[in-house]
Amino acid sequence: MDNQMLLLFADAIQRRMLISVTFLTKSGQERIRRCAPLDLAPSERAKIKFYKYHMWDLDSQPKPHLLSLSPEQIIQIEITIQPFIPEQIVTWTRKNSWTIVRDWGNLS
């Protein structure tokens, strides 16, 4: 796992800033998405628990949704100048605490 990418991702979480993520789809196509970073954790639904970058994909159609990418899929992460409000994205109840510590008020 790329430590620089992890540090950028964690910094964006702490600062509540959107990221631009360039990644490869499972079919090998390169995509760029504007996302709100959520956490780096094993996928709860996966049988084999590999860590994935979880983010809210604001550019997906027809509506935003959760995007979970393995570190190998990610080409680049850039922090944008756009902030996000966690309460407008995280509308579900957290069963477990976040892997990456943050100060998101009631959502921490």
Tab-separated table of N, CA and C in Angstrom:
chain	number	residue	atom	x	y	z
A	1	MET	N	0.843	-1.177	0.000
A	1	MET	CA	0.000	0.000	0.000
A	1	MET	C	0.889	1.242	0.000
A	2	ASP	N	0.532	2.195	-0.816
A	2	ASP	CA	1.296	3.427	-0.965
A	2	ASP	C	1.052	4.336	0.243
A	3	ASN	N	2.102	4.564	1.041
A	3	ASN	CA	1.960	5.384	2.248
A	3	ASN	C	1.600	6.829	1.939
A	4	GLN	N	2.141	7.391	0.864
A	4	GLN	CA	1.834	8.772	0.491
A	4	GLN	C	0.347	8.925	0.175
A	5	MET	N	-0.200	7.954	-0.555
A	5	MET	CA	-1.614	7.988	-0.904
A	5	MET	C	-2.483	7.874	0.360
A	6	LEU	N	-2.079	7.000	1.260
A	6	LEU	CA	-2.805	6.826	2.521
A	6	LEU	C	-2.784	8.117	3.340
A	7	LEU	N	-1.637	8.781	3.392
A	7	LEU	CA	-1.538	10.042	4.143
A	7	LEU	C	-2.417	11.129	3.526
A	8	LEU	N	-2.443	11.221	2.202
A	8	LEU	CA	-3.317	12.191	1.527
A	8	LEU	C	-4.788	11.900	1.833
A	9	PHE	N	-5.163	10.646	1.767
A	9	PHE	CA	-6.535	10.229	2.021
A	9	PHE	C	-6.942	10.574	3.458
A	10	ALA	N	-6.071	10.243	4.423
A	10	ALA	CA	-6.349	10.540	5.836
A	10	ALA	C	-6.411	12.051	6.079
A	11	ASP	N	-5.544	12.808	5.433
A	11	ASP	CA	-5.551	14.262	5.569
A	11	ASP	C	-6.865	14.846	5.047
A	12	ALA	N	-7.340	14.336	3.918
A	12	ALA	CA	-8.608	14.812	3.358
A	12	ALA	C	-9.767	14.495	4.299
A	13	ILE	N	-9.725	13.346	4.950
A	13	ILE	CA	-10.755	12.993	5.941
A	13	ILE	C	-10.720	13.986	7.091
A	14	GLN	N	-9.522	14.207	7.645
A	14	GLN	CA	-9.377	15.113	8.789
A	14	GLN	C	-9.848	16.525	8.456
A	15	ARG	N	-9.513	17.000	7.270
A	15	ARG	CA	-9.834	18.375	6.867
A	15	ARG	C	-11.200	18.503	6.198
A	16	ARG	N	-11.879	17.368	6.000
A	16	ARG	CA	-13.208	17.340	5.358
A	16	ARG	C	-13.165	17.964	3.966
A	17	MET	N	-12.190	17.527	3.187
A	17	MET	CA	-12.006	18.049	1.832
A	17	MET	C	-12.291	16.939	0.817
A	18	LEU	N	-12.937	17.319	-0.288
A	18	LEU	CA	-13.168	16.369	-1.372
A	18	LEU	C	-11.841	16.004	-2.025
A	19	ILE	N	-11.811	14.832	-2.628
A	19	ILE	CA	-10.626	14.386	-3.355
A	19	ILE	C	-11.007	14.111	-4.804
A	20	SER	N	-10.007	14.156	-5.648
A	20	SER	CA	-10.133	13.693	-7.024
A	20	SER	C	-9.332	12.397	-7.073
A	21	VAL	N	-9.994	11.309	-7.410
A	21	VAL	CA	-9.312	10.019	-7.436
A	21	VAL	C	-9.309	9.476	-8.860
A	22	THR	N	-8.109	9.104	-9.315
A	22	THR	CA	-7.938	8.463	-10.617
A	22	THR	C	-7.709	6.988	-10.341
A	23	PHE	N	-8.502	6.134	-10.994
A	23	PHE	CA	-8.411	4.702	-10.697
A	23	PHE	C	-8.711	3.872	-11.932
A	24	LEU	N	-8.399	2.601	-11.821
A	24	LEU	CA	-8.705	1.641	-12.877
A	24	LEU	C	-9.941	0.847	-12.477
A	25	THR	N	-10.887	0.728	-13.404
A	25	THR	CA	-12.052	-0.105	-13.156
A	25	THR	C	-11.621	-1.572	-13.224
A	26	LYS	N	-12.511	-2.472	-12.839
A	26	LYS	CA	-12.184	-3.895	-12.913
A	26	LYS	C	-11.939	-4.348	-14.349
A	27	SER	N	-12.520	-3.612	-15.312
A	27	SER	CA	-12.298	-3.947	-16.726
A	27	SER	C	-11.050	-3.269	-17.301
A	28	GLY	N	-10.332	-2.484	-16.450
A	28	GLY	CA	-9.085	-1.869	-16.877
A	28	GLY	C	-9.205	-0.467	-17.433
A	29	GLN	N	-10.397	0.117	-17.389
A	29	GLN	CA	-10.575	1.481	-17.883
A	29	GLN	C	-10.179	2.477	-16.799
A	30	GLU	N	-9.556	3.574	-17.224
A	30	GLU	CA	-9.163	4.623	-16.278
A	30	GLU	C	-10.319	5.592	-16.091
A	31	ARG	N	-10.600	5.917	-14.823
A	31	ARG	CA	-11.678	6.846	-14.493
A	31	ARG	C	-11.172	7.872	-13.489
A	32	ILE	N	-11.801	9.037	-13.498
A	32	ILE	CA	-11.528	10.081	-12.509
A	32	ILE	C	-12.855	10.448	-11.877
A	33	ARG	N	-12.892	10.481	-10.550
A	33	ARG	CA	-14.119	10.814	-9.834
A	33	ARG	C	-13.820	11.812	-8.726
A	34	ARG	N	-14.799	12.672	-8.459
A	34	ARG	CA	-14.760	13.597	-7.331
A	34	ARG	C	-15.480	12.898	-6.184
A	35	CYS	N	-14.773	12.730	-5.051
A	35	CYS	CA	-15.312	11.913	-3.964
A	35	CYS	C	-15.075	12.547	-2.590
A	36	ALA	N	-15.920	12.152	-1.657
A	36	ALA	CA	-15.702	12.469	-0.250
A	36	ALA	C	-15.066	11.232	0.379
A	37	PRO	N	-13.870	11.349	0.938
A	37	PRO	CA	-13.215	10.183	1.532
A	37	PRO	C	-13.917	9.771	2.827
A	38	LEU	N	-14.120	8.476	3.002
A	38	LEU	CA	-14.814	7.989	4.198
A	38	LEU	C	-13.914	7.186	5.124
A	39	ASP	N	-13.246	6.153	4.588
A	39	ASP	CA	-12.404	5.339	5.470
A	39	ASP	C	-11.553	4.373	4.646
A	40	LEU	N	-10.573	3.804	5.293
A	40	LEU	CA	-9.763	2.724	4.734
A	40	LEU	C	-10.001	1.544	5.656
A	41	ALA	N	-10.717	0.549	5.165
A	41	ALA	CA	-11.113	-0.572	6.016
A	41	ALA	C	-11.468	-1.766	5.146
A	42	PRO	N	-11.516	-2.945	5.756
A	42	PRO	CA	-11.985	-4.105	4.984
A	42	PRO	C	-13.448	-3.907	4.591
A	43	SER	N	-13.802	-4.386	3.439
A	43	SER	CA	-15.192	-4.322	3.000
A	43	SER	C	-16.014	-5.253	3.886
A	44	GLU	N	-17.105	-4.741	4.441
A	44	GLU	CA	-17.903	-5.529	5.379
A	44	GLU	C	-18.583	-6.717	4.706
A	45	ARG	N	-18.879	-6.603	3.412
A	45	ARG	CA	-19.587	-7.671	2.709
A	45	ARG	C	-18.660	-8.722	2.104
A	46	ALA	N	-17.388	-8.407	1.981
A	46	ALA	CA	-16.458	-9.322	1.315
A	46	ALA	C	-16.157	-10.546	2.169
A	47	LYS	N	-15.983	-11.682	1.502
A	47	LYS	CA	-15.621	-12.913	2.207
A	47	LYS	C	-14.171	-12.844	2.675
A	48	ILE	N	-13.297	-12.317	1.806
A	48	ILE	CA	-11.890	-12.137	2.156
A	48	ILE	C	-11.714	-10.665	2.519
A	49	LYS	N	-11.245	-10.384	3.706
A	49	LYS	CA	-11.220	-9.022	4.252
A	49	LYS	C	-9.947	-8.251	3.885
A	50	PHE	N	-9.896	-7.749	2.646
A	50	PHE	CA	-8.807	-6.884	2.222
A	50	PHE	C	-9.193	-5.425	2.488
A	51	TYR	N	-8.202	-4.617	2.831
A	51	TYR	CA	-8.476	-3.195	3.049
A	51	TYR	C	-8.764	-2.518	1.723
A	52	LYS	N	-9.788	-1.647	1.741
A	52	LYS	CA	-10.161	-0.873	0.568
A	52	LYS	C	-10.373	0.576	0.982
A	53	TYR	N	-10.157	1.465	0.025
A	53	TYR	CA	-10.459	2.873	0.211
A	53	TYR	C	-11.957	3.041	-0.054
A	54	HIS	N	-12.687	3.539	0.941
A	54	HIS	CA	-14.123	3.750	0.805
A	54	HIS	C	-14.373	5.251	0.683
A	55	MET	N	-15.162	5.629	-0.315
A	55	MET	CA	-15.442	7.043	-0.558
A	55	MET	C	-16.832	7.188	-1.154
A	56	TRP	N	-17.385	8.382	-1.022
A	56	TRP	CA	-18.683	8.688	-1.582
A	56	TRP	C	-18.449	9.329	-2.941
A	57	ASP	N	-18.842	8.624	-4.009
A	57	ASP	CA	-18.617	9.055	-5.384
A	57	ASP	C	-19.706	10.048	-5.781
A	58	LEU	N	-19.359	11.316	-5.829
A	58	LEU	CA	-20.313	12.364	-6.150
A	58	LEU	C	-20.597	12.478	-7.644
A	59	ASP	N	-19.736	11.894	-8.477
A	59	ASP	CA	-19.879	12.011	-9.926
A	59	ASP	C	-20.617	10.840	-10.567
A	60	SER	N	-20.958	9.819	-9.796
A	60	SER	CA	-21.594	8.640	-10.387
A	60	SER	C	-23.019	8.969	-10.835
A	61	GLN	N	-23.457	8.261	-11.837
A	61	GLN	CA	-24.798	8.458	-12.390
A	61	GLN	C	-25.603	7.179	-12.224
A	62	PRO	N	-26.861	7.230	-11.905
A	62	PRO	CA	-27.708	8.416	-11.891
A	62	PRO	C	-27.640	9.206	-10.587
A	63	LYS	N	-27.036	8.637	-9.531
A	63	LYS	CA	-26.912	9.380	-8.277
A	63	LYS	C	-25.646	8.956	-7.546
A	64	PRO	N	-25.159	9.772	-6.603
A	64	PRO	CA	-23.964	9.416	-5.838
A	64	PRO	C	-24.135	8.082	-5.110
A	65	HIS	N	-23.019	7.376	-4.953
A	65	HIS	CA	-23.049	6.104	-4.231
A	65	HIS	C	-21.666	5.798	-3.652
A	66	LEU	N	-21.614	4.771	-2.824
A	66	LEU	CA	-20.361	4.343	-2.205
A	66	LEU	C	-19.456	3.698	-3.251
A	67	LEU	N	-18.203	4.105	-3.256
A	67	LEU	CA	-17.187	3.542	-4.144
A	67	LEU	C	-16.097	2.957	-3.259
A	68	SER	N	-15.824	1.672	-3.414
A	68	SER	CA	-14.776	1.002	-2.640
A	68	SER	C	-13.732	0.471	-3.605
A	69	LEU	N	-12.490	0.913	-3.420
A	69	LEU	CA	-11.411	0.548	-4.330
A	69	LEU	C	-10.252	-0.082	-3.569
A	70	SER	N	-9.681	-1.113	-4.155
A	70	SER	CA	-8.469	-1.694	-3.569
A	70	SER	C	-7.306	-0.747	-3.868
A	71	PRO	N	-6.272	-0.765	-3.035
A	71	PRO	CA	-5.119	0.120	-3.272
A	71	PRO	C	-4.501	-0.069	-4.664
A	72	GLU	N	-4.564	-1.285	-5.202
A	72	GLU	CA	-3.988	-1.561	-6.510
A	72	GLU	C	-4.746	-0.867	-7.638
A	73	GLN	N	-6.014	-0.546	-7.426
A	73	GLN	CA	-6.808	0.109	-8.464
A	73	GLN	C	-6.528	1.603	-8.555
A	74	ILE	N	-6.035	2.200	-7.462
A	74	ILE	CA	-5.884	3.647	-7.409
A	74	ILE	C	-4.567	4.083	-8.043
A	75	ILE	N	-4.677	5.007	-8.973
A	75	ILE	CA	-3.505	5.562	-9.655
A	75	ILE	C	-3.047	6.824	-8.933
A	76	GLN	N	-4.005	7.693	-8.572
A	76	GLN	CA	-3.646	8.970	-7.960
A	76	GLN	C	-4.798	9.498	-7.110
A	77	ILE	N	-4.442	10.172	-6.016
A	77	ILE	CA	-5.400	10.892	-5.185
A	77	ILE	C	-4.892	12.320	-5.045
A	78	GLU	N	-5.783	13.275	-5.305
A	78	GLU	CA	-5.447	14.687	-5.112
A	78	GLU	C	-6.517	15.314	-4.224
A	79	ILE	N	-6.101	16.119	-3.257
A	79	ILE	CA	-7.049	16.833	-2.418
A	79	ILE	C	-7.482	18.083	-3.156
A	80	THR	N	-8.798	18.309	-3.249
A	80	THR	CA	-9.320	19.492	-3.919
A	80	THR	C	-9.437	20.634	-2.895
A	81	ILE	N	-9.921	21.777	-3.354
A	81	ILE	CA	-10.144	22.909	-2.449
A	81	ILE	C	-11.594	22.956	-1.970
A	82	GLN	N	-12.376	21.936	-2.341
A	82	GLN	CA	-13.792	21.898	-1.976
A	82	GLN	C	-14.007	21.120	-0.679
A	83	PRO	N	-14.607	21.750	0.330
A	83	PRO	CA	-14.937	21.028	1.562
A	83	PRO	C	-16.224	20.222	1.380
A	84	PHE	N	-16.450	19.278	2.272
A	84	PHE	CA	-17.724	18.563	2.302
A	84	PHE	C	-18.223	18.513	3.736
A	85	ILE	N	-19.507	18.299	3.880
A	85	ILE	CA	-20.137	18.215	5.199
A	85	ILE	C	-20.493	16.746	5.439
A	86	PRO	N	-19.789	16.076	6.357
A	86	PRO	CA	-20.024	14.644	6.577
A	86	PRO	C	-21.484	14.288	6.843
A	87	GLU	N	-22.198	15.130	7.562
A	87	GLU	CA	-23.591	14.838	7.902
A	87	GLU	C	-24.497	14.776	6.671
A	88	GLN	N	-24.076	15.389	5.576
A	88	GLN	CA	-24.866	15.332	4.348
A	88	GLN	C	-24.610	14.046	3.565
A	89	ILE	N	-23.578	13.310	3.948
A	89	ILE	CA	-23.216	12.082	3.241
A	89	ILE	C	-23.483	10.848	4.097
A	90	VAL	N	-22.990	10.863	5.331
A	90	VAL	CA	-23.119	9.706	6.213
A	90	VAL	C	-24.487	9.751	6.879
A	91	THR	N	-25.437	9.060	6.264
A	91	THR	CA	-26.808	9.039	6.784
A	91	THR	C	-27.146	7.676	7.395
A	92	TRP	N	-26.189	6.753	7.346
A	92	TRP	CA	-26.411	5.425	7.899
A	92	TRP	C	-25.817	5.335	9.296
A	93	THR	N	-26.209	4.331	10.043
A	93	THR	CA	-25.701	4.113	11.394
A	93	THR	C	-24.419	3.294	11.315
A	94	ARG	N	-23.395	3.766	12.007
A	94	ARG	CA	-22.109	3.059	12.030
A	94	ARG	C	-22.167	1.920	13.028
A	95	LYS	N	-21.873	0.695	12.586
A	95	LYS	CA	-21.800	-0.455	13.495
A	95	LYS	C	-20.466	-0.453	14.238
A	96	ASN	N	-19.405	-0.132	13.514
A	96	ASN	CA	-18.049	-0.149	14.065
A	96	ASN	C	-17.457	1.254	13.976
A	97	SER	N	-16.427	1.468	14.761
A	97	SER	CA	-15.762	2.768	14.682
A	97	SER	C	-14.949	2.846	13.383
A	98	TRP	N	-14.646	4.066	12.986
A	98	TRP	CA	-13.847	4.285	11.791
A	98	TRP	C	-12.433	3.750	12.013
A	99	THR	N	-11.780	3.300	10.967
A	99	THR	CA	-10.379	2.884	11.043
A	99	THR	C	-9.489	4.114	11.152
A	100	ILE	N	-9.763	5.120	10.322
A	100	ILE	CA	-8.995	6.365	10.361
A	100	ILE	C	-9.704	7.318	11.329
A	101	VAL	N	-9.019	7.682	12.394
A	101	VAL	CA	-9.591	8.552	13.424
A	101	VAL	C	-9.841	9.934	12.838
A	102	ARG	N	-10.989	10.504	13.233
A	102	ARG	CA	-11.336	11.841	12.764
A	102	ARG	C	-12.226	12.531	13.778
A	103	ASP	N	-12.347	13.863	13.647
A	103	ASP	CA	-13.255	14.632	14.476
A	103	ASP	C	-14.408	15.089	13.597
A	104	TRP	N	-15.411	14.238	13.494
A	104	TRP	CA	-16.601	14.545	12.732
A	104	TRP	C	-17.816	14.662	13.652
A	105	GLY	N	-17.597	15.166	14.845
A	105	GLY	CA	-18.695	15.340	15.781
A	105	GLY	C	-19.371	14.023	16.122
A	106	ASN	N	-20.696	13.977	16.010
A	106	ASN	CA	-21.461	12.769	16.328
A	106	ASN	C	-21.109	11.587	15.435
A	107	LEU	N	-20.516	11.847	14.291
A	107	LEU	CA	-20.163	10.784	13.353
A	107	LEU	C	-18.784	10.191	13.583
A	108	SER	N	-18.066	10.710	14.568
A	108	SER	CA	-16.695	10.234	14.834
A	108	SER	C	-16.678	8.853	15.436
